[in-house]
Coordinates of C-alpha atoms in Angstrom, one line a residue:
S497 CA -9.7 -139.5 -31.2
I498 CA -12.0 -139.4 -34.2
M499 CA -15.1 -141.6 -34.1
S500 CA -15.1 -144.4 -36.6
S501 CA -18.4 -143.6 -38.2
D502 CA -21.2 -141.2 -38.7
P503 CA -24.5 -143.0 -39.2
C504 CA -25.6 -140.2 -41.6
A505 CA -22.6 -140.4 -43.9
F506 CA -20.9 -142.9 -46.2
S507 CA -17.5 -141.3 -46.2
S508 CA -15.1 -142.8 -43.7
F509 CA -13.0 -140.3 -41.7
T510 CA -10.9 -142.9 -39.8
R511 CA -8.8 -143.4 -42.9
C512 CA -8.4 -139.9 -44.3
V513 CA -9.5 -136.3 -43.5
T514 CA -10.1 -133.3 -45.7
K515 CA -7.9 -130.3 -44.9
H516 CA -9.0 -127.7 -47.6
L517 CA -11.5 -127.4 -50.4
N518 CA -10.9 -125.3 -53.5
L519 CA -14.3 -124.7 -55.3
S520 CA -15.2 -123.2 -58.5
F521 CA -18.9 -122.8 -59.3
H522 CA -20.6 -121.7 -62.5
V523 CA -24.3 -121.0 -61.6
D524 CA -26.7 -121.7 -64.4
F525 CA -30.1 -120.2 -63.5
D526 CA -31.8 -121.4 -66.7
R527 CA -31.0 -125.1 -66.0
H528 CA -31.2 -124.8 -62.2
A529 CA -27.7 -126.4 -62.0
I530 CA -24.3 -125.6 -60.8
R531 CA -21.4 -126.7 -63.1
A532 CA -18.5 -127.2 -60.7
K533 CA -15.0 -128.4 -60.0
V534 CA -13.8 -129.1 -56.5
E535 CA -10.2 -129.8 -55.4
L536 CA -10.1 -131.6 -52.0
T537 CA -6.8 -131.6 -50.1
V538 CA -7.0 -134.9 -48.3
E539 CA -4.6 -136.1 -45.7
S540 CA -4.0 -139.9 -45.2
L541 CA -4.4 -141.3 -41.7
E542 CA -3.0 -144.7 -42.6
D543 CA -0.1 -146.3 -44.5
R544 CA -0.5 -147.4 -48.1
F545 CA -3.7 -145.3 -48.6
S546 CA -5.2 -145.6 -52.1
T547 CA -9.0 -145.6 -51.9
L548 CA -11.5 -143.1 -50.5
T549 CA -15.3 -142.6 -50.4
L550 CA -17.0 -139.2 -50.6
D551 CA -20.7 -138.4 -49.9
T552 CA -22.7 -137.3 -52.9
R553 CA -26.4 -137.0 -53.6
D554 CA -27.9 -136.4 -57.1
L555 CA -24.6 -135.3 -58.6
K556 CA -23.5 -136.0 -62.2
I557 CA -19.8 -136.8 -61.9
A558 CA -17.9 -136.1 -65.1
S559 CA -14.3 -136.9 -64.0
V560 CA -12.0 -137.5 -61.1
S561 CA -8.2 -137.0 -60.9
A562 CA -5.6 -137.3 -58.1
N563 CA -2.6 -134.9 -58.2
G564 CA -3.5 -134.3 -61.9
Q565 CA -3.6 -138.0 -62.9
P566 CA -6.9 -139.6 -63.9
A567 CA -8.4 -141.7 -61.1
R568 CA -11.0 -144.5 -61.4
F569 CA -14.3 -143.8 -59.7
S570 CA -17.7 -145.5 -59.3
L571 CA -21.0 -144.5 -57.7
G572 CA -22.6 -147.0 -55.3
P573 CA -26.4 -147.7 -54.9
K574 CA -28.6 -144.7 -53.9
H575 CA -29.8 -144.6 -50.3
S576 CA -33.1 -142.9 -49.5
F577 CA -31.5 -139.9 -47.5
K578 CA -27.8 -140.6 -47.3
G579 CA -27.4 -140.2 -51.1
T580 CA -24.8 -142.2 -53.1
P581 CA -21.3 -143.1 -52.1
L582 CA -18.6 -142.0 -54.6
D583 CA -15.7 -144.5 -54.4
I584 CA -12.4 -143.3 -55.8
T585 CA -9.3 -145.4 -56.5
L586 CA -6.1 -143.3 -56.6
P587 CA -3.6 -144.3 -59.3
F588 CA -0.9 -144.5 -56.5
D589 CA -0.5 -145.1 -52.8
I590 CA 0.3 -142.4 -50.2
S591 CA 1.5 -142.9 -46.7
R592 CA 0.2 -141.7 -43.3
G593 CA 0.4 -137.8 -43.0
Q594 CA 0.9 -137.3 -46.8
H595 CA -1.6 -135.1 -48.8
V596 CA -3.2 -135.8 -52.1
I597 CA -5.3 -133.3 -54.1
V598 CA -8.4 -135.0 -55.4
E599 CA -10.2 -133.1 -58.2
V600 CA -13.8 -133.8 -59.1
T601 CA -15.6 -132.2 -62.0
Y602 CA -19.4 -132.5 -61.8
E603 CA -22.8 -130.9 -62.0
T604 CA -25.6 -130.6 -59.5
S605 CA -29.1 -131.7 -60.2
P606 CA -32.1 -129.3 -60.2
S607 CA -33.5 -131.5 -57.4
S608 CA -30.5 -130.9 -55.1
S609 CA -31.8 -130.8 -51.6
A610 CA -29.2 -128.2 -50.5
L611 CA -30.2 -125.7 -53.1
Q612 CA -33.4 -123.6 -53.5
W613 CA -33.7 -121.9 -56.9
L614 CA -36.2 -119.1 -56.8
K615 CA -37.8 -117.6 -59.9
P616 CA -37.9 -113.8 -59.9
E617 CA -41.6 -113.9 -58.8
Q618 CA -40.7 -115.9 -55.7
T619 CA -38.4 -113.1 -54.4
A620 CA -39.3 -109.8 -52.8
G621 CA -37.9 -107.8 -55.8
K622 CA -39.7 -109.9 -58.5
N623 CA -37.0 -109.0 -61.1
Q624 CA -34.0 -111.2 -60.6
P625 CA -33.7 -114.9 -59.8
Y626 CA -32.2 -116.0 -56.5
L627 CA -30.4 -119.1 -55.2
F628 CA -29.5 -120.1 -51.7
S629 CA -28.1 -123.2 -50.1
Q630 CA -28.9 -124.8 -46.7
C631 CA -26.6 -127.7 -46.0
Q632 CA -27.3 -128.7 -42.3
A633 CA -27.6 -131.5 -41.4
H634 CA -26.6 -133.7 -44.4
H635 CA -27.4 -131.8 -47.6
C636 CA -24.0 -130.4 -48.5
R637 CA -23.3 -133.7 -50.4
S638 CA -26.0 -132.6 -53.0
M639 CA -23.9 -129.5 -53.8
I640 CA -20.3 -130.8 -53.3
P641 CA -18.8 -134.3 -53.2
C642 CA -17.2 -134.2 -49.7
Q643 CA -16.8 -135.9 -46.4
D644 CA -20.2 -134.7 -45.3
S645 CA -20.0 -135.0 -41.5
P646 CA -19.7 -132.2 -38.8
S647 CA -16.6 -134.1 -37.5
V648 CA -14.6 -133.0 -40.6
K649 CA -13.7 -129.3 -40.5
H650 CA -11.6 -127.6 -43.1
T651 CA -10.8 -124.3 -44.7
Y652 CA -12.0 -123.4 -48.2
Y653 CA -11.4 -121.1 -51.1
A654 CA -14.2 -120.5 -53.6
Q655 CA -14.9 -118.7 -56.8
V656 CA -18.4 -118.3 -58.0
S657 CA -19.4 -117.2 -61.5
V658 CA -22.9 -115.6 -61.7
P659 CA -24.7 -113.3 -64.3
K660 CA -23.4 -109.7 -63.8
D661 CA -26.6 -108.3 -62.3
L662 CA -26.4 -110.7 -59.3
V663 CA -24.1 -110.8 -56.3
A664 CA -22.7 -113.9 -54.6
V665 CA -22.1 -114.0 -50.8
M666 CA -20.7 -116.9 -48.8
S667 CA -19.8 -117.8 -45.2
A668 CA -16.3 -116.6 -45.8
V669 CA -14.2 -113.5 -46.1
R670 CA -14.7 -111.7 -49.5
D671 CA -11.6 -111.8 -51.7
G672 CA -12.4 -109.6 -54.6
Q673 CA -14.2 -110.1 -57.9
E674 CA -13.5 -109.9 -61.7
V675 CA -15.3 -110.3 -65.0
D676 CA -15.5 -114.0 -65.9
P677 CA -12.7 -114.5 -68.6
Q678 CA -14.9 -117.2 -70.2
D679 CA -18.0 -115.0 -70.5
N680 CA -18.0 -111.2 -70.1
S681 CA -21.7 -111.1 -69.2
R682 CA -20.8 -112.8 -65.9
I683 CA -18.7 -111.9 -62.8
I684 CA -16.6 -114.2 -60.7
Y685 CA -16.7 -113.5 -56.9
R686 CA -13.9 -114.9 -54.7
F687 CA -14.0 -116.0 -51.0
R688 CA -11.7 -117.5 -48.5
Q689 CA -12.6 -119.1 -45.2
Y690 CA -9.7 -119.3 -42.8
C691 CA -10.3 -120.4 -39.4
F692 CA -14.2 -107.4 -38.0
S693 CA -16.3 -106.0 -40.4
Y694 CA -20.1 -106.0 -40.1
T695 CA -22.4 -106.0 -43.2
L696 CA -26.0 -106.7 -43.9
W697 CA -26.9 -108.3 -47.2
S698 CA -30.5 -108.4 -48.5
E699 CA -32.7 -107.7 -51.4
K700 CA -33.3 -104.0 -51.6
E701 CA -37.0 -104.4 -50.7
F702 CA -35.8 -105.4 -47.2
V703 CA -32.7 -103.2 -46.8
D704 CA -33.9 -100.2 -44.8
K705 CA -36.1 -102.3 -42.6
A706 CA -33.3 -104.8 -42.0
A707 CA -30.6 -102.2 -41.1
F708 CA -32.9 -100.8 -38.5
E709 CA -34.0 -104.1 -37.1
F710 CA -30.4 -105.5 -36.9
S711 CA -28.9 -102.4 -35.3
K712 CA -28.6 -104.1 -31.9
T713 CA -26.3 -106.7 -33.4
E714 CA -23.1 -104.9 -32.4
T715 CA -24.1 -104.6 -28.8
M716 CA -25.0 -108.3 -28.8
L717 CA -21.6 -109.3 -30.3
K718 CA -19.8 -107.3 -27.7
T719 CA -21.9 -108.9 -24.9
A720 CA -21.2 -112.4 -26.3
E721 CA -17.5 -111.7 -26.5
D722 CA -17.5 -110.7 -22.8
L723 CA -19.2 -113.9 -22.0
A724 CA -17.6 -116.5 -24.3
G725 CA -14.2 -115.0 -25.4
P726 CA -13.1 -113.2 -28.6
Y727 CA -15.1 -113.5 -31.9
V728 CA -12.6 -115.3 -34.3
W729 CA -14.3 -115.2 -37.7
G730 CA -13.1 -111.8 -38.9
Q731 CA -16.4 -110.4 -40.1
Y732 CA -20.0 -110.8 -39.1
D733 CA -22.5 -110.4 -41.9
I734 CA -26.2 -111.0 -42.0
L735 CA -27.9 -112.2 -45.2
V736 CA -31.7 -111.7 -45.2
L737 CA -33.0 -114.5 -47.4
P738 CA -36.2 -114.7 -49.4
P739 CA -39.3 -115.7 -47.5
S740 CA -39.1 -119.4 -48.5
F741 CA -36.0 -120.1 -46.2
P742 CA -37.0 -123.1 -44.0
Y743 CA -35.3 -122.0 -40.8
G744 CA -35.3 -118.9 -38.6
G745 CA -31.6 -118.6 -39.0
M746 CA -28.5 -120.6 -40.0
E747 CA -25.2 -119.9 -38.4
N748 CA -22.7 -120.1 -41.3
P749 CA -19.3 -118.6 -40.1
C750 CA -19.0 -114.9 -41.0
L751 CA -22.5 -114.9 -42.6
T752 CA -25.7 -115.6 -40.7
F753 CA -28.6 -116.5 -42.8
A754 CA -31.8 -114.9 -41.5
T755 CA -35.5 -115.1 -42.5
P756 CA -37.4 -112.0 -43.5
T757 CA -40.3 -113.1 -41.2
L758 CA -38.0 -111.4 -38.5
L759 CA -38.6 -107.9 -40.0
A760 CA -42.2 -107.3 -39.0
G761 CA -41.3 -105.1 -36.0
D762 CA -40.5 -108.4 -34.4
K763 CA -39.0 -108.8 -30.9
S764 CA -38.2 -112.4 -31.8
L765 CA -35.6 -111.0 -34.2
S766 CA -33.2 -110.3 -31.3
N767 CA -33.7 -114.0 -30.1
V768 CA -32.8 -115.4 -33.5
I769 CA -29.8 -113.1 -34.0
A770 CA -28.7 -113.7 -30.4
H771 CA -29.0 -117.4 -31.1
E772 CA -27.0 -117.3 -34.4
I773 CA -24.4 -115.0 -32.9
S774 CA -23.9 -117.5 -30.0
H775 CA -23.3 -120.2 -32.6
S776 CA -20.1 -118.3 -33.6
W777 CA -18.7 -120.0 -30.4
T778 CA -20.8 -123.1 -29.9
G779 CA -21.4 -124.8 -33.2
N780 CA -18.9 -123.1 -35.4
L781 CA -15.8 -122.9 -33.2
V782 CA -16.7 -126.1 -31.2
T783 CA -18.9 -128.5 -33.2
N784 CA -20.8 -131.7 -32.5
K785 CA -18.8 -134.7 -33.9
T786 CA -22.0 -136.3 -35.4
W787 CA -25.6 -135.2 -35.4
E788 CA -26.3 -137.5 -32.5
H789 CA -24.4 -135.0 -30.4
F790 CA -26.4 -132.0 -31.9
W791 CA -27.4 -130.9 -28.3
L792 CA -23.8 -129.8 -27.7
N793 CA -24.3 -127.2 -30.5
E794 CA -27.8 -126.2 -29.6
G795 CA -28.1 -126.6 -25.8
H796 CA -25.0 -124.5 -25.3
T797 CA -26.1 -122.0 -27.9
V798 CA -29.5 -121.5 -26.2
Y799 CA -27.7 -121.2 -22.9
L800 CA -25.4 -118.5 -24.3
E801 CA -28.3 -116.8 -26.1
R802 CA -30.3 -116.6 -22.8
M803 CA -27.1 -115.3 -21.1
I804 CA -27.0 -112.5 -23.6
G805 CA -30.6 -111.8 -22.8
R806 CA -29.7 -111.7 -19.1
C807 CA -27.0 -109.1 -19.8
M808 CA -29.1 -107.0 -22.1
E809 CA -32.5 -107.2 -20.4
S810 CA -32.6 -108.9 -16.9
E811 CA -32.3 -112.2 -15.0
Q812 CA -36.1 -112.2 -14.9
F813 CA -36.2 -112.0 -18.7
R814 CA -33.9 -115.1 -18.9
Q815 CA -36.1 -117.0 -16.5
F816 CA -39.2 -116.1 -18.6
K817 CA -37.5 -117.3 -21.7
A818 CA -36.6 -120.6 -19.9
I819 CA -40.2 -121.1 -19.0
G820 CA -41.2 -120.7 -22.6
G821 CA -38.5 -123.1 -23.6
W822 CA -39.8 -125.8 -21.2
K823 CA -43.2 -125.5 -22.9
E824 CA -41.7 -125.9 -26.4
L825 CA -39.9 -129.0 -25.1
Q826 CA -43.2 -130.3 -23.7
D827 CA -44.8 -129.8 -27.2
S828 CA -42.0 -131.7 -29.0
V829 CA -42.2 -134.6 -26.5
N830 CA -46.0 -134.7 -27.1
T831 CA -45.6 -134.6 -30.8
F832 CA -42.9 -137.4 -30.9
G833 CA -44.4 -139.4 -28.0
A834 CA -42.8 -139.6 -24.5
N835 CA -41.3 -143.0 -25.3
N836 CA -39.8 -142.0 -28.6
P837 CA -36.0 -142.5 -28.6
L838 CA -35.7 -139.3 -30.8
T839 CA -36.6 -137.4 -27.6
N840 CA -33.4 -138.6 -26.0
L841 CA -30.9 -135.8 -25.5
V842 CA -28.4 -138.1 -27.3
P843 CA -30.5 -140.1 -29.8
S844 CA -29.3 -142.9 -31.9
L845 CA -29.5 -141.9 -35.6
Q846 CA -28.8 -145.3 -37.1
D847 CA -31.1 -145.4 -40.2
V848 CA -32.8 -142.1 -39.3
N849 CA -33.0 -139.2 -41.6
P850 CA -31.6 -136.2 -39.5
D851 CA -34.3 -133.9 -41.0
D852 CA -37.0 -136.1 -39.4
A853 CA -35.3 -136.0 -36.0
F854 CA -35.1 -132.1 -36.0
S855 CA -37.1 -130.8 -33.0
S856 CA -36.7 -128.5 -30.0
V857 CA -35.3 -131.4 -27.9
P858 CA -31.6 -130.8 -28.4
Y859 CA -32.2 -127.1 -27.8
E860 CA -34.4 -127.1 -24.8
K861 CA -33.5 -130.4 -23.1
G862 CA -29.9 -129.4 -23.6
F863 CA -30.6 -126.0 -22.1
T864 CA -32.4 -127.5 -19.1
L865 CA -29.5 -129.8 -18.3
L866 CA -27.0 -126.9 -18.4
Y867 CA -29.3 -124.7 -16.3
H868 CA -29.7 -127.6 -13.8
L869 CA -25.9 -127.9 -13.6
E870 CA -25.6 -124.1 -13.2
E871 CA -27.8 -124.4 -10.1
L872 CA -25.8 -127.3 -8.7
M873 CA -22.4 -125.8 -9.4
G874 CA -23.0 -122.3 -7.9
G875 CA -24.9 -120.0 -10.2
P876 CA -24.6 -118.3 -13.6
E877 CA -21.2 -116.6 -13.2
V878 CA -19.6 -119.9 -12.0
F879 CA -21.1 -122.0 -14.7
M880 CA -20.4 -119.5 -17.5
G881 CA -16.7 -119.8 -16.4
F882 CA -17.0 -123.5 -17.3
V883 CA -18.7 -122.8 -20.7
K884 CA -16.0 -120.3 -21.7
S885 CA -13.2 -122.7 -20.7
Y886 CA -14.9 -125.6 -22.6
I887 CA -15.1 -123.3 -25.7
Q888 CA -11.4 -122.4 -25.4
L889 CA -10.3 -126.0 -24.9
F890 CA -12.2 -127.5 -27.8
A891 CA -11.9 -124.5 -30.2
Y892 CA -11.6 -125.5 -33.9
S893 CA -12.5 -129.1 -33.1
S894 CA -15.5 -131.5 -32.9
V895 CA -16.7 -133.0 -29.7
T896 CA -18.8 -135.9 -28.3
T897 CA -21.0 -135.9 -25.2
E898 CA -18.5 -138.1 -23.5
E899 CA -15.6 -135.6 -24.0
W900 CA -17.8 -132.7 -22.8
K901 CA -18.8 -134.6 -19.7
N902 CA -15.2 -135.6 -18.9
Y903 CA -14.2 -132.0 -19.1
L904 CA -17.1 -131.0 -16.9
F905 CA -15.8 -133.4 -14.2
T906 CA -12.2 -132.1 -14.7
Y907 CA -13.2 -128.4 -14.4
F908 CA -15.4 -128.9 -11.3
K909 CA -13.0 -131.4 -9.8
D910 CA -13.8 -130.2 -6.2
K911 CA -17.6 -130.8 -6.8
V912 CA -17.4 -134.3 -8.3
D913 CA -19.5 -135.7 -5.5
V914 CA -22.4 -133.4 -6.5
L915 CA -21.9 -134.3 -10.2
N916 CA -22.0 -138.0 -9.4
K917 CA -25.5 -137.6 -7.9
V918 CA -26.8 -136.4 -11.3
D919 CA -28.8 -139.1 -13.1
W920 CA -26.8 -139.0 -16.3
N921 CA -28.5 -141.9 -17.9
A922 CA -31.9 -140.3 -17.4
W923 CA -30.7 -137.0 -18.8
M924 CA -28.9 -138.4 -21.8
F925 CA -30.3 -141.7 -22.9
T926 CA -33.9 -141.8 -21.7
P927 CA -36.8 -140.5 -23.7
G928 CA -39.4 -138.0 -22.6
M929 CA -39.2 -134.9 -20.3
P930 CA -36.0 -134.3 -18.2
P931 CA -35.8 -136.0 -14.8
V932 CA -35.7 -132.6 -13.0
K933 CA -37.9 -129.6 -13.7
P934 CA -36.1 -126.4 -12.5
Q935 CA -38.0 -123.9 -10.4
Y936 CA -37.9 -120.9 -12.7
D937 CA -38.9 -117.4 -11.5
T938 CA -42.4 -116.8 -12.8
T939 CA -42.7 -113.0 -12.3
L940 CA -43.0 -112.1 -16.0
A941 CA -45.1 -115.3 -16.8
D942 CA -47.7 -114.6 -14.1
A943 CA -49.5 -111.9 -16.0
C944 CA -49.8 -114.2 -19.0
I945 CA -51.1 -117.1 -16.9
T946 CA -53.7 -114.8 -15.1
L947 CA -55.1 -113.4 -18.4
S948 CA -55.2 -116.9 -20.1
Q949 CA -57.0 -118.3 -17.1
R950 CA -59.6 -115.5 -17.3
W951 CA -60.4 -116.5 -20.9
I952 CA -60.4 -120.2 -20.2
K953 CA -62.9 -119.8 -17.3
A954 CA -65.1 -117.1 -18.8
K955 CA -68.7 -118.0 -19.6
G956 CA -70.7 -116.2 -22.4
Q957 CA -72.0 -113.5 -20.1
D958 CA -68.4 -112.7 -18.8
L959 CA -67.1 -111.7 -22.2
S960 CA -68.0 -108.1 -21.8
S961 CA -65.5 -107.8 -19.0
F962 CA -62.5 -108.0 -21.4
N963 CA -61.1 -104.9 -23.0
K964 CA -58.1 -103.6 -24.8
S965 CA -56.3 -102.5 -21.6
D966 CA -55.8 -106.2 -20.7
V967 CA -52.9 -106.4 -23.1
K968 CA -51.6 -102.8 -22.9
M969 CA -48.9 -103.6 -20.4
L970 CA -47.8 -107.0 -21.9
S971 CA -44.5 -107.1 -23.9
S972 CA -44.6 -109.0 -27.2
H973 CA -42.8 -111.8 -25.5
Q974 CA -45.6 -112.0 -22.9
L975 CA -48.3 -111.9 -25.6
I976 CA -46.6 -114.9 -27.3
E977 CA -46.7 -116.7 -24.0
F978 CA -50.4 -115.8 -23.4
L979 CA -51.3 -117.4 -26.8
S980 CA -49.1 -120.4 -26.1
L981 CA -50.9 -121.1 -22.9
L982 CA -54.3 -121.0 -24.7
L983 CA -52.9 -123.4 -27.3
Q984 CA -52.1 -125.9 -24.5
E985 CA -55.7 -126.1 -23.4
D986 CA -58.9 -127.5 -25.0
P987 CA -60.1 -125.2 -27.8
L988 CA -62.0 -122.0 -26.6
P989 CA -65.6 -121.6 -27.7
L990 CA -65.8 -119.7 -31.1
A991 CA -67.5 -116.7 -29.4
H992 CA -64.5 -116.3 -27.2
V993 CA -62.0 -115.9 -30.1
K994 CA -64.3 -113.6 -32.0
K995 CA -64.5 -111.4 -28.8
M996 CA -60.7 -111.6 -28.5
Q997 CA -60.3 -110.3 -32.0
E998 CA -62.9 -107.5 -31.3
V999 CA -61.0 -106.3 -28.2
Y1000 CA -57.4 -107.0 -29.0
D1001 CA -57.4 -106.9 -32.8
L1002 CA -54.8 -109.6 -33.1
N1003 CA -55.5 -109.9 -36.9
A1004 CA -53.7 -106.6 -37.3
C1005 CA -50.6 -107.9 -35.5
M1006 CA -47.7 -108.5 -38.0
N1007 CA -45.2 -109.9 -35.5
S1008 CA -44.8 -113.4 -37.0
E1009 CA -44.5 -115.3 -33.7
I1010 CA -47.7 -113.7 -32.4
R1011 CA -49.6 -114.0 -35.7
F1012 CA -48.6 -117.7 -36.1
R1013 CA -50.0 -118.6 -32.6
W1014 CA -53.1 -116.5 -33.0
L1015 CA -54.0 -118.1 -36.4
R1016 CA -53.5 -121.6 -35.0
L1017 CA -55.8 -120.7 -32.1
C1018 CA -58.5 -119.4 -34.5
V1019 CA -58.4 -122.4 -36.8
R1020 CA -58.4 -124.8 -33.8
C1021 CA -61.5 -123.1 -32.5
K1022 CA -63.1 -123.6 -35.9
W1023 CA -63.3 -119.9 -37.0
E1024 CA -63.6 -120.3 -40.7
E1025 CA -62.5 -116.8 -41.6
A1026 CA -59.1 -117.6 -40.2
V1027 CA -58.5 -120.5 -42.6
P1028 CA -57.4 -118.4 -45.6
M1029 CA -55.2 -116.2 -43.4
A1030 CA -53.5 -119.3 -41.9
L1031 CA -52.9 -120.8 -45.3
K1032 CA -51.6 -117.5 -46.6
M1033 CA -49.1 -117.3 -43.7
A1034 CA -48.1 -121.0 -44.3
T1035 CA -47.3 -120.3 -48.0
E1036 CA -46.0 -116.7 -48.2
Q1037 CA -43.0 -117.6 -45.9
G1038 CA -41.4 -121.0 -45.6
R1039 CA -40.1 -121.3 -42.0
L1040 CA -40.7 -124.9 -40.9
K1041 CA -41.6 -123.7 -37.5
F1042 CA -44.6 -121.8 -38.9
T1043 CA -45.5 -123.6 -42.1
R1044 CA -45.8 -127.2 -40.7
P1045 CA -48.1 -126.5 -37.7
L1046 CA -50.3 -124.1 -39.8
F1047 CA -50.9 -126.7 -42.5
R1048 CA -51.4 -129.3 -39.8
E1049 CA -54.0 -127.2 -38.0
V1050 CA -56.0 -126.6 -41.2
F1051 CA -55.7 -130.2 -42.1
N1052 CA -57.2 -131.2 -38.7
F1053 CA -60.2 -128.9 -39.4
E1054 CA -62.3 -131.6 -41.1
K1055 CA -64.2 -129.2 -43.3
Y1056 CA -61.0 -127.7 -44.8
R1057 CA -58.8 -130.8 -45.0
D1058 CA -59.0 -130.9 -48.8
E1059 CA -58.4 -127.2 -49.0
A1060 CA -55.1 -127.6 -47.0
V1061 CA -54.0 -130.3 -49.5
R1062 CA -55.1 -128.3 -52.5
V1063 CA -53.1 -125.2 -51.3
F1064 CA -50.1 -127.3 -50.5
M1065 CA -50.1 -128.9 -54.0
A1066 CA -50.4 -125.5 -55.7
H1067 CA -47.4 -124.1 -53.8
R1068 CA -45.3 -127.2 -53.5
A1069 CA -43.1 -126.5 -56.5
A1070 CA -42.1 -123.1 -55.0
M1071 CA -41.3 -124.5 -51.6
H1072 CA -37.9 -125.4 -50.2
P1073 CA -37.4 -129.2 -50.8
V1074 CA -36.9 -129.9 -47.1
T1075 CA -40.2 -128.0 -46.3
S1076 CA -42.3 -129.6 -49.0
G1077 CA -41.0 -133.1 -48.0
L1078 CA -42.0 -132.7 -44.4
V1079 CA -45.4 -131.0 -45.1
S1080 CA -46.3 -133.8 -47.5
K1081 CA -45.7 -136.3 -44.7
D1082 CA -48.0 -134.3 -42.4
L1083 CA -50.8 -134.0 -45.0
K1084 CA -50.3 -137.7 -46.0
V1085 CA -49.8 -136.7 -49.6
D1086 CA -48.0 -139.4 -51.5
T1087 CA -45.4 -137.4 -53.5
S1088 CA -44.4 -140.3 -55.7
K1089 CA -47.8 -140.5 -57.3
T1090 CA -48.4 -136.8 -57.9
T1091 CA -46.6 -134.8 -60.5
S1092 CA -45.6 -131.3 -59.4
L1093 CA -48.0 -128.7 -60.7

């Protein structure tokens, strides 16, 4: 059954469904626009079908045709984040099960929220411009008129014309290239995505570093296949994006997008890649039907990612990661407020911009529920059996929480009495922290707790007792946890953080997860020297996870509030539109009144 509506989309998919897209893109770097033509193969789900609505946002529509005949079209009123509905009237009727090819010729706008155009100076190489797209959750419509909902899955074929010094890559299998017959200074790249090679794509400044950092990927893929079943996407490529990419990773089939913040000798690299690899099963093979069911993508993916960690490191390591995840969940709940319905595992997104709802709740509340069920059902091996079976049953389709839960009860039919004791309403539809806190094994966390407590309790005269050997035996995962614990307490006295720098030299640490927490701690303790370093980190990369809290931290340091706003305004034009939109909310900058600098 297909759900009747998606609150984040205008297109209705009870009446028709897209089966295939044929795209041709002409990328114009001078005008920051893509001239494009898309052919949508649409199947009717009702008799006498003659009108359809597609999602668009900031697109200039030139013409529409159906099976080669001109079709009437009109654009509805613009909605703040859903964009503009494109209503199309076919010049004929088709009946249930019949296909029609709808062709739309159009151009994207320079302000498209899915596209980030980088001038050469914004890239690592500084010579060539760069363009990338990020469509989750609802930004695809600003690049392609489509049924922009995760419940609609289809194959696609694409050809992309770019200037001949550039390369195009997509989340699809490469299908050759040729000189553009219209313009011999350009090349057309072709791609097809039908539902195993392994390649790494990146600007050459990052290549050697990247190849070394990503070398564990093949072991991870193999481990994931043992856990979740065969990898079905044909090839697994990683594209290392420019520093402004707003997320740590983005799991496009065949092509994971990764951020270069992962390349600084970073142990968190393996987490992000493990997470994105896991999405090959949960998210890409089985997808949430609407963004309200996002936890089905992310909770299962975190569960699978930590299972990979268990196989490659140890069960204690998985437990340690779970403890860290519980803290991140606590942070999100504190930020949103414990009564905020956006902290529900299954939130209602009626009239909510999905970007504003993005948080660690679907990831970590989702993981906690699955871990709790694992304990009730008989341990990791038993529960992983369910996860694998769920993936096989729902492969290539989109799922709701209801369907997932029904299958859970079917699979564990001999344990239904235990499942009936779970307070499903509290887990799914109640805001705040989960109703149950699992008892995780704290072995690896204890060293972090002990050291953080020493710092919290230390008086001025005790500072001489700290030395560099305190952190010698801690892994980078543990160092991250130590700093996270300090961030949960009242700010330390300034003398303490100065001493911490003197003995541990954390300013020299380039691991972005550690650096991010260390700089937040310094700014929070009002160490003025840290302010420029924090603002530099907030602007020289664009991961939302780092950029937003760093700006917020400086903004809350009264003396530097104006400086935070000034630096943001100076960098805003170069930021990804999703990032600049969210940061301007945090800094209370009214973007409508200010012109971009």
